[in-house]
Amino acid sequence: MTHKVQFLDLRSSYTELRAKIDAAVERTLDSGWYILGSEVAAFETEFAEYCGAKYCVGVANGLDALVLALRALEIGPGDEVLVPSNTYIATWLAVTQVGATIVPVEPDLSTYNLDPDRVREHITSRTRAILPVHLYGLPVDFEPILEIARDFGLSVVDDAAQAHGAAYKGRRIGSIGDVTAWSFYPGKNLGAFGDGGAVTTNSPAVADRIRVLRNYGSRAKYVNEVQGVNSRLDEVQAAILRAKLESLDEWNRRRREVAKLYLGGLADCGVVLPASPVDRSSSWHLFVIRVPERDLLKAELEGAGIQTLIHYPIPPHLQQAYQQMGVSPGSLPISERIHQEVLSLPMGPHLANENVEYVIDTICRLRR
Ligand SMILES: *Cc1c(COP(=O)(O)O)cnc(C)c1O
């Protein structure tokens, strides 16, 4: 079914910048150099600068960015990592992939983010890191998390796959945690036209280790100092990301405008709206409302031609993939409730005001 209002208009992110993106792709194809060349190097410099971080290392995708961040910190079997119980499964898979133990921490029901007040009680002698996620683009409450990390000598790896351009107390995400992991999956605020990812950090040692790990554990060709992987951001995607990075702030500004319209228009329409704490600037990757009758509302909106999505329908601990962990239904009730009640409304830099108004009017008509 074609929708009257689609969830995300990805094609327009190409057509708006068509000339610039075509030129970037052509320049790269013409260069005759396709892996780890000048485009990746230039993107790393530009994205590090954008984030206010000293270093950026491009990798193949967001999952690898998380995995390589953990590997660079030498986190592995026997180590425990605190992760939010409600997140995209990639956050969990990264911890599993390095052989470490996942310790789920329940979120704050108003921000959907890791609740700093619940972190301390999960720390043991094996805890090595806290892995907060800036879910839906809203930065996590960093200060108390950094304080706990300092008190217990833990590392903070933050999952910023949804938070390009978001800020905490006036400072962009990307250098506040020890290592920040990014995804450039097409639907993210800064998205490639294929897979891509990166880490940013202020630590020269961590940046250097990830640089070596992403390229077969090799610094000099055919000399392998560690058992690395093949996880490189490719030249064509890097060239495209450089072109799109120039529009990120403008596109995020437009997302903020859409969020403001939703927040105003839906204020009295019987839905729980996303929190916007004053000390944080969300990238508004997603605009997520919450209603107990979520599936009904979703169906009704679908009937009105409005495409919505659920982020996410099943929490990681209830996925078949994590059955062996033995976390039974009901044991992470806040996360489970969130997964049953959340609904993501159409959001994006190319969403027209009249479509936002139509979504608002439809929801208010249905809920009042
Ligand atoms: C998209 C996403 C990832 C994974 O990124 P990929 O590039 O698809 O591997 C990780 N964490 C979160 C929160 C995400 O939204």
XYZ file of C-alpha atoms and ligand atoms in Angstrom:
383
model
C 0.000 0.000 0.000
C 1.311 3.438 -0.792
C 0.854 5.767 2.120
C -0.445 9.299 2.099
C 2.241 10.045 4.677
C 5.284 7.784 4.556
C 7.360 7.125 7.649
C 10.647 8.381 6.193
C 11.291 9.854 2.772
C 14.819 8.571 2.131
C 14.790 9.248 -1.581
C 14.518 13.000 -1.047
C 17.812 12.944 0.858
C 19.326 11.954 -2.487
C 17.319 14.166 -4.826
C 17.881 17.306 -2.724
C 21.662 16.803 -2.954
C 21.750 14.968 -6.288
C 24.383 17.141 -8.000
C 26.717 17.086 -5.008
C 26.336 13.359 -4.375
C 26.722 12.417 -8.039
C 29.895 14.512 -8.193
C 31.255 12.840 -5.039
C 30.593 9.348 -6.398
C 32.049 10.203 -9.797
C 35.166 11.742 -8.217
C 35.724 8.583 -6.186
C 35.143 6.169 -9.066
C 37.455 8.276 -11.234
C 40.222 8.189 -8.632
C 40.990 4.511 -9.182
C 41.389 3.981 -5.384
C 38.454 2.310 -3.618
C 39.434 1.169 -0.111
C 41.009 3.278 2.682
C 41.954 6.252 0.568
C 41.577 10.007 0.690
C 37.758 10.062 1.010
C 37.706 7.953 4.182
C 40.604 9.958 5.633
C 38.883 13.266 4.849
C 35.551 12.077 6.235
C 37.256 10.923 9.447
C 38.801 14.369 9.901
C 35.544 16.179 9.125
C 33.319 13.986 11.297
C 35.754 14.118 14.252
C 35.725 17.899 13.968
C 31.915 17.949 13.747
C 31.655 15.863 16.934
C 34.341 17.797 18.769
C 36.392 14.604 19.096
C 40.124 14.226 18.475
C 39.820 11.033 16.430
C 37.386 9.293 14.129
C 37.907 5.857 12.591
C 35.544 4.721 9.845
C 34.330 1.112 9.982
C 31.868 -1.051 8.047
C 28.704 -0.539 10.153
C 27.371 0.443 13.554
C 27.501 -3.049 15.049
C 31.189 -3.328 14.175
C 31.800 0.137 15.658
C 30.455 -1.155 18.997
C 32.354 -4.445 18.768
C 35.650 -2.787 17.874
C 35.196 -0.194 20.639
C 34.811 -3.028 23.171
C 37.752 -4.955 21.682
C 39.953 -1.852 21.784
C 39.213 -1.603 25.515
C 40.141 -5.306 25.795
C 36.696 -6.240 27.093
C 35.980 -9.941 26.633
C 35.119 -13.219 28.351
C 34.578 -12.869 32.108
C 33.833 -9.150 31.848
C 30.416 -7.643 32.505
C 28.974 -4.751 30.518
C 25.920 -2.796 31.686
C 23.518 -2.229 28.779
C 20.009 -0.790 28.594
C 17.267 -3.417 28.634
C 15.430 -1.481 25.922
C 17.529 -0.848 22.873
C 18.019 -2.103 19.352
C 19.473 -5.601 19.561
C 22.809 -4.483 18.024
C 23.842 -3.035 21.392
C 23.433 -6.447 23.010
C 24.963 -8.367 20.095
C 28.170 -6.323 20.341
C 28.683 -7.401 23.962
C 27.908 -11.020 23.078
C 30.269 -10.926 20.094
C 33.295 -10.044 22.239
C 32.362 -12.836 24.665
C 31.483 -10.507 27.547
C 28.404 -10.819 29.762
C 25.346 -8.617 29.252
C 23.917 -7.046 32.402
C 20.599 -5.397 31.446
C 19.644 -2.212 33.280
C 16.077 -0.916 33.218
C 15.379 2.486 31.628
C 13.727 5.645 32.881
C 10.107 5.441 31.674
C 10.025 9.132 30.759
C 13.210 9.294 28.636
C 13.410 5.600 27.595
C 17.143 5.925 28.297
C 19.367 4.090 30.757
C 18.387 5.167 34.282
C 21.540 6.338 36.110
C 19.867 5.605 39.471
C 19.673 1.920 38.579
C 23.284 1.551 37.410
C 25.106 1.254 40.759
C 23.143 -1.743 42.017
C 24.314 -3.812 39.033
C 28.036 -3.194 39.465
C 30.149 -6.169 40.525
C 33.895 -6.859 40.664
C 33.641 -8.048 37.045
C 31.990 -4.918 35.630
C 34.201 -3.274 33.022
C 32.012 -0.856 31.101
C 28.701 0.968 30.847
C 27.158 1.053 27.368
C 24.407 3.697 27.271
C 22.365 4.284 24.122
C 21.066 7.707 23.080
C 17.781 6.115 22.135
C 15.621 7.870 19.534
C 18.274 10.633 19.450
C 17.881 11.868 23.038
C 21.250 11.990 24.825
C 21.478 9.888 27.953
C 21.891 11.715 31.288
C 25.690 11.564 30.988
C 26.970 13.301 34.137
C 25.784 10.767 36.748
C 26.883 7.923 34.468
C 30.371 9.392 34.056
C 30.550 9.908 37.812
C 29.702 6.258 38.522
C 32.227 5.179 35.867
C 34.901 7.309 37.548
C 34.047 5.946 41.018
C 34.336 2.323 39.894
C 37.047 2.669 37.230
C 34.726 1.677 34.366
C 34.819 2.668 30.709
C 31.869 4.338 29.015
C 31.150 3.284 25.427
C 28.118 5.132 24.086
C 25.932 3.927 21.233
C 25.228 7.051 19.173
C 23.716 5.282 16.155
C 20.608 7.487 16.518
C 22.249 10.658 17.828
C 24.195 12.411 15.045
C 24.318 16.091 16.025
C 22.588 15.624 19.399
C 24.052 17.503 22.362
C 24.289 17.146 26.143
C 24.687 20.404 28.097
C 25.706 22.219 24.929
C 28.330 19.659 23.960
C 27.878 17.385 20.955
C 27.744 13.651 21.480
C 30.973 12.020 20.278
C 33.644 12.832 22.833
C 31.815 12.706 26.177
C 32.027 8.933 26.638
C 35.422 7.202 26.304
C 34.454 5.769 22.905
C 31.376 6.645 20.863
C 30.004 4.236 18.250
C 28.183 5.508 15.160
C 26.121 3.906 12.414
C 25.580 5.411 8.978
C 22.828 2.974 7.992
C 20.714 4.781 5.344
C 17.823 5.642 7.694
C 19.977 7.318 10.367
C 20.203 11.117 10.663
C 23.536 10.911 8.841
C 23.106 7.953 6.536
C 25.136 6.491 3.692
C 23.579 4.816 0.648
C 24.722 1.466 1.963
C 26.322 0.357 5.221
C 28.812 2.414 7.175
C 29.922 3.178 10.700
C 32.585 4.910 12.778
C 33.968 5.404 16.235
C 34.988 8.742 17.702
C 37.222 9.144 20.743
C 39.735 11.452 22.358
C 42.038 8.531 23.170
C 44.932 8.146 20.716
C 45.507 4.573 21.937
C 41.894 3.498 21.343
C 41.789 5.161 17.908
C 45.045 3.492 16.937
C 43.859 0.033 18.074
C 40.597 0.313 16.144
C 42.489 1.500 13.048
C 44.599 -1.666 13.202
C 41.719 -4.015 14.121
C 39.444 -2.839 11.283
C 42.063 -3.705 8.676
C 43.017 -7.335 9.435
C 45.089 -6.307 12.449
C 47.577 -4.790 10.099
C 49.418 -1.487 10.122
C 51.755 -2.276 7.248
C 50.450 -4.385 4.376
C 50.875 -8.145 4.969
C 52.230 -7.598 8.497
C 49.595 -8.631 11.053
C 50.143 -7.703 14.681
C 46.748 -8.880 15.984
C 43.848 -11.030 14.736
C 41.788 -8.218 13.295
C 38.738 -8.164 11.067
C 37.763 -6.672 7.731
C 35.544 -3.775 8.753
C 36.352 -0.761 6.624
C 34.181 2.173 5.650
C 34.446 2.233 1.855
C 35.549 5.176 -0.246
C 32.274 5.690 -2.121
C 30.188 5.752 1.076
C 32.729 8.085 2.722
C 32.472 10.496 -0.224
C 28.659 10.419 0.038
C 28.802 10.960 3.805
C 31.063 14.010 3.313
C 28.448 15.535 1.022
C 25.586 14.734 3.411
C 27.454 15.909 6.538
C 27.191 19.463 5.204
C 23.388 19.200 5.447
C 23.188 17.435 8.804
C 22.636 20.539 10.944
C 20.003 21.915 8.573
C 18.222 18.566 8.417
C 18.336 18.203 12.213
C 16.932 21.737 12.520
C 14.035 20.675 10.332
C 13.500 17.550 12.472
C 13.352 19.818 15.562
C 10.702 21.895 13.831
C 8.622 18.798 13.108
C 9.052 17.635 16.724
C 7.889 21.035 17.960
C 4.758 20.833 15.801
C 3.994 17.342 17.135
C 4.640 18.352 20.758
C 2.321 21.335 20.456
C -0.387 19.692 18.369
C -0.597 16.446 20.336
C -0.420 18.017 23.814
C -4.079 17.309 24.670
C -4.729 14.244 22.563
C -4.336 11.426 25.061
C -0.896 10.171 24.113
C 2.341 10.209 26.139
C 4.779 12.525 24.368
C 8.573 12.178 24.350
C 10.440 14.041 27.085
C 12.700 16.909 26.097
C 14.910 17.702 29.117
C 16.216 21.280 28.936
C 19.877 20.276 29.265
C 19.731 18.057 26.178
C 19.227 18.615 22.486
C 17.779 15.571 20.732
C 18.641 14.738 17.142
C 14.973 13.637 16.863
C 15.962 10.509 14.988
C 12.526 9.192 15.915
C 9.405 10.819 17.333
C 8.000 8.186 19.657
C 4.650 8.422 21.430
C 3.242 5.935 23.906
C -0.333 4.646 24.273
C -1.664 1.484 25.961
C -3.811 0.693 22.873
C -0.802 0.960 20.582
C -1.685 -1.770 18.080
C -5.187 -0.357 17.618
C -3.884 3.182 17.048
C -1.291 1.863 14.595
C -3.995 0.069 12.609
C -6.246 3.129 12.605
C -3.427 5.370 11.390
C -2.593 2.822 8.708
C -6.253 3.042 7.639
C -5.863 6.814 7.333
C -2.812 6.354 5.099
C -0.245 7.151 7.782
C 2.741 4.839 8.006
C 4.078 4.271 11.521
C 6.734 1.890 12.871
C 7.506 0.295 16.235
C 10.956 0.753 17.768
C 11.006 -1.954 18.935
C 8.272 -4.621 19.104
C 10.261 -7.250 21.082
C 12.860 -6.399 23.759
C 16.236 -8.158 23.341
C 15.780 -10.395 26.407
C 12.568 -11.859 24.931
C 14.078 -12.508 21.503
C 14.692 -16.117 20.578
C 18.313 -15.102 20.004
C 18.708 -14.533 23.756
C 16.650 -17.474 24.983
C 19.763 -19.082 26.470
C 20.199 -16.095 28.772
C 17.136 -17.319 30.669
C 15.628 -13.909 31.420
C 11.923 -14.697 31.743
C 9.023 -12.506 30.617
C 8.045 -10.047 33.330
C 11.543 -9.693 34.758
C 12.307 -6.402 32.982
C 8.838 -4.838 33.277
C 9.666 -1.244 32.292
C 11.335 -2.342 29.094
C 8.505 -4.763 28.326
C 5.904 -2.074 28.869
C 7.762 0.326 26.588
C 7.914 -2.286 23.837
C 4.148 -2.824 24.110
C 3.192 0.854 24.067
C 5.565 2.799 21.821
C 4.716 4.012 18.346
C 7.030 6.004 16.063
C 5.314 8.700 14.003
C 6.511 9.849 10.576
C 9.676 11.933 11.063
C 12.372 13.298 8.803
C 13.858 16.419 7.272
C 11.676 16.118 4.182
C 8.338 15.700 5.951
C 6.033 18.539 4.875
C 4.184 20.643 7.479
C 0.820 19.750 5.959
C 1.583 16.067 6.477
C 2.602 16.701 10.091
C -0.701 18.552 10.588
C -2.598 15.667 9.015
C -0.946 13.178 11.410
C -1.743 15.438 14.379
C -5.381 15.954 13.320
C -5.895 12.248 12.704
C -4.467 11.202 16.083
C -6.470 13.857 17.943
C -9.661 12.851 16.169
C -9.069 9.170 17.046
C -8.038 9.715 20.665
C -10.455 12.397 21.834
C 21.202 1.265 13.794
C 21.652 0.952 15.162
C 22.788 0.151 15.405
C 23.493 -0.662 14.364
O 23.920 -0.028 13.231
P 24.207 -0.839 11.887
O 24.972 0.137 11.071
O 22.907 -1.232 11.300
O 25.044 -2.029 12.263
C 23.223 0.008 16.710
N 22.564 0.593 17.729
C 21.458 1.335 17.540
C 20.795 1.967 18.719
C 20.965 1.536 16.257
O 19.857 2.269 16.083
